[in-house]
């Protein structure tokens, strides 16, 4: 089955520390992957897409086909990064989401 | 302002009642989606539409139904609500669909949290 797995339900780091949110996928073919974020009391929104190879708010994510992973990384976490993060995979022109990881950045 | 709106934001209702969750977008998008999200769980696609008069069921079986008579409007209806329907329902829209390389951005509404007693 084509799906994404986010193994960590909760992740807590201190401000200034590096952070990595894990995402593994199962997909036959070339996957299209995204990271979505939901800040407290805000809507779910796109953070970044693998095809763009972009850095948004200091976050990057590299597609590793060998490890079937798409981990989200930031070298120095900020308190405002605290949010729910969802990894998502395109399947038949629709998005399939993981269970999400709640990131808390402590002062 | 172009946006996607969901009403009601919160609804508490008794078992057996009929409910309709409204979703409207002013972005001119053809593609619209309904996701169901239980606390701490992933979002499950329950319905989607690629345009007027086009509706399909998603991955998660749902007793709800949808209609797409106008481009901007995609309501979800439960004919007889049950406690198992208690959940958050998220509506989303996109211009190109999730699978078009280089786009894939879905715009989400604020959600409708349904509680069935």
PDB file of C-alpha atoms in Angstrom, chain B residues 14-65:
ATOM      1  CA  UNK B  14     -28.026  14.407  19.049  1.00  0.00           C
ATOM      2  CA  UNK B  15     -28.039  10.958  17.508  1.00  0.00           C
ATOM      3  CA  UNK B  16     -30.291  10.543  14.494  1.00  0.00           C
ATOM      4  CA  UNK B  17     -30.231  14.163  13.389  1.00  0.00           C
ATOM      5  CA  UNK B  18     -29.440  15.185   9.840  1.00  0.00           C
ATOM      6  CA  UNK B  19     -26.513  17.571   9.493  1.00  0.00           C
ATOM      7  CA  UNK B  20     -24.861  19.427   6.666  1.00  0.00           C
ATOM      8  CA  UNK B  21     -21.358  20.831   6.875  1.00  0.00           C
ATOM      9  CA  UNK B  22     -20.864  23.704   4.486  1.00  0.00           C
ATOM     10  CA  UNK B  23     -17.722  24.409   2.498  1.00  0.00           C
ATOM     11  CA  UNK B  24     -17.318  27.288   0.080  1.00  0.00           C
ATOM     12  CA  UNK B  25     -14.288  28.653  -1.725  1.00  0.00           C
ATOM     13  CA  UNK B  26     -13.819  31.881  -3.617  1.00  0.00           C
ATOM     14  CA  UNK B  27     -10.547  30.893  -5.263  1.00  0.00           C
ATOM     15  CA  UNK B  28     -12.063  29.495  -8.437  1.00  0.00           C
ATOM     16  CA  UNK B  29     -10.569  26.057  -7.822  1.00  0.00           C
ATOM     17  CA  UNK B  30     -11.998  23.034  -9.585  1.00  0.00           C
ATOM     18  CA  UNK B  31     -10.716  20.418  -7.132  1.00  0.00           C
ATOM     19  CA  UNK B  32     -12.242  20.107  -3.698  1.00  0.00           C
ATOM     20  CA  UNK B  33     -11.748  17.570  -0.925  1.00  0.00           C
ATOM     21  CA  UNK B  34     -13.173  16.483   2.434  1.00  0.00           C
ATOM     22  CA  UNK B  35     -10.838  14.976   5.022  1.00  0.00           C
ATOM     23  CA  UNK B  36     -11.791  13.456   8.361  1.00  0.00           C
ATOM     24  CA  UNK B  37      -9.383  13.807  11.247  1.00  0.00           C
ATOM     25  CA  UNK B  38      -9.675  12.174  14.641  1.00  0.00           C
ATOM     26  CA  UNK B  39      -7.469  13.580  17.448  1.00  0.00           C
ATOM     27  CA  UNK B  40      -3.886  12.452  17.078  1.00  0.00           C
ATOM     28  CA  UNK B  41      -4.655  10.588  13.889  1.00  0.00           C
ATOM     29  CA  UNK B  42      -3.885  11.153  10.265  1.00  0.00           C
ATOM     30  CA  UNK B  43      -6.218  12.923   7.920  1.00  0.00           C
ATOM     31  CA  UNK B  44      -8.315  10.496   5.910  1.00  0.00           C
ATOM     32  CA  UNK B  45      -9.768  11.504   2.554  1.00  0.00           C
ATOM     33  CA  UNK B  46     -13.495  10.737   2.534  1.00  0.00           C
ATOM     34  CA  UNK B  47     -14.722  12.608  -0.567  1.00  0.00           C
ATOM     35  CA  UNK B  48     -13.314  14.539  -3.476  1.00  0.00           C
ATOM     36  CA  UNK B  49     -14.549  16.378  -6.529  1.00  0.00           C
ATOM     37  CA  UNK B  50     -12.748  17.400  -9.686  1.00  0.00           C
ATOM     38  CA  UNK B  51     -15.462  19.749 -10.831  1.00  0.00           C
ATOM     39  CA  UNK B  52     -19.185  20.414 -11.054  1.00  0.00           C
ATOM     40  CA  UNK B  53     -21.262  17.221 -10.959  1.00  0.00           C
ATOM     41  CA  UNK B  54     -18.136  15.168 -10.223  1.00  0.00           C
ATOM     42  CA  UNK B  55     -17.858  13.455  -6.844  1.00  0.00           C
ATOM     43  CA  UNK B  56     -15.964  10.366  -5.739  1.00  0.00           C
ATOM     44  CA  UNK B  57     -15.508   8.534  -2.472  1.00  0.00           C
ATOM     45  CA  UNK B  58     -12.119   8.654  -0.850  1.00  0.00           C
ATOM     46  CA  UNK B  59      -9.973   6.083   0.886  1.00  0.00           C
ATOM     47  CA  UNK B  60     -11.913   6.006   4.132  1.00  0.00           C
ATOM     48  CA  UNK B  61     -15.408   4.649   3.911  1.00  0.00           C
ATOM     49  CA  UNK B  62     -17.878   7.230   5.128  1.00  0.00           C
ATOM     50  CA  UNK B  63     -21.630   7.272   5.547  1.00  0.00           C
ATOM     51  CA  UNK B  64     -21.665  10.900   4.549  1.00  0.00           C
ATOM     52  CA  UNK B  65     -22.580  12.171   1.093  1.00  0.00           C
TER      53      UNK B  65
END
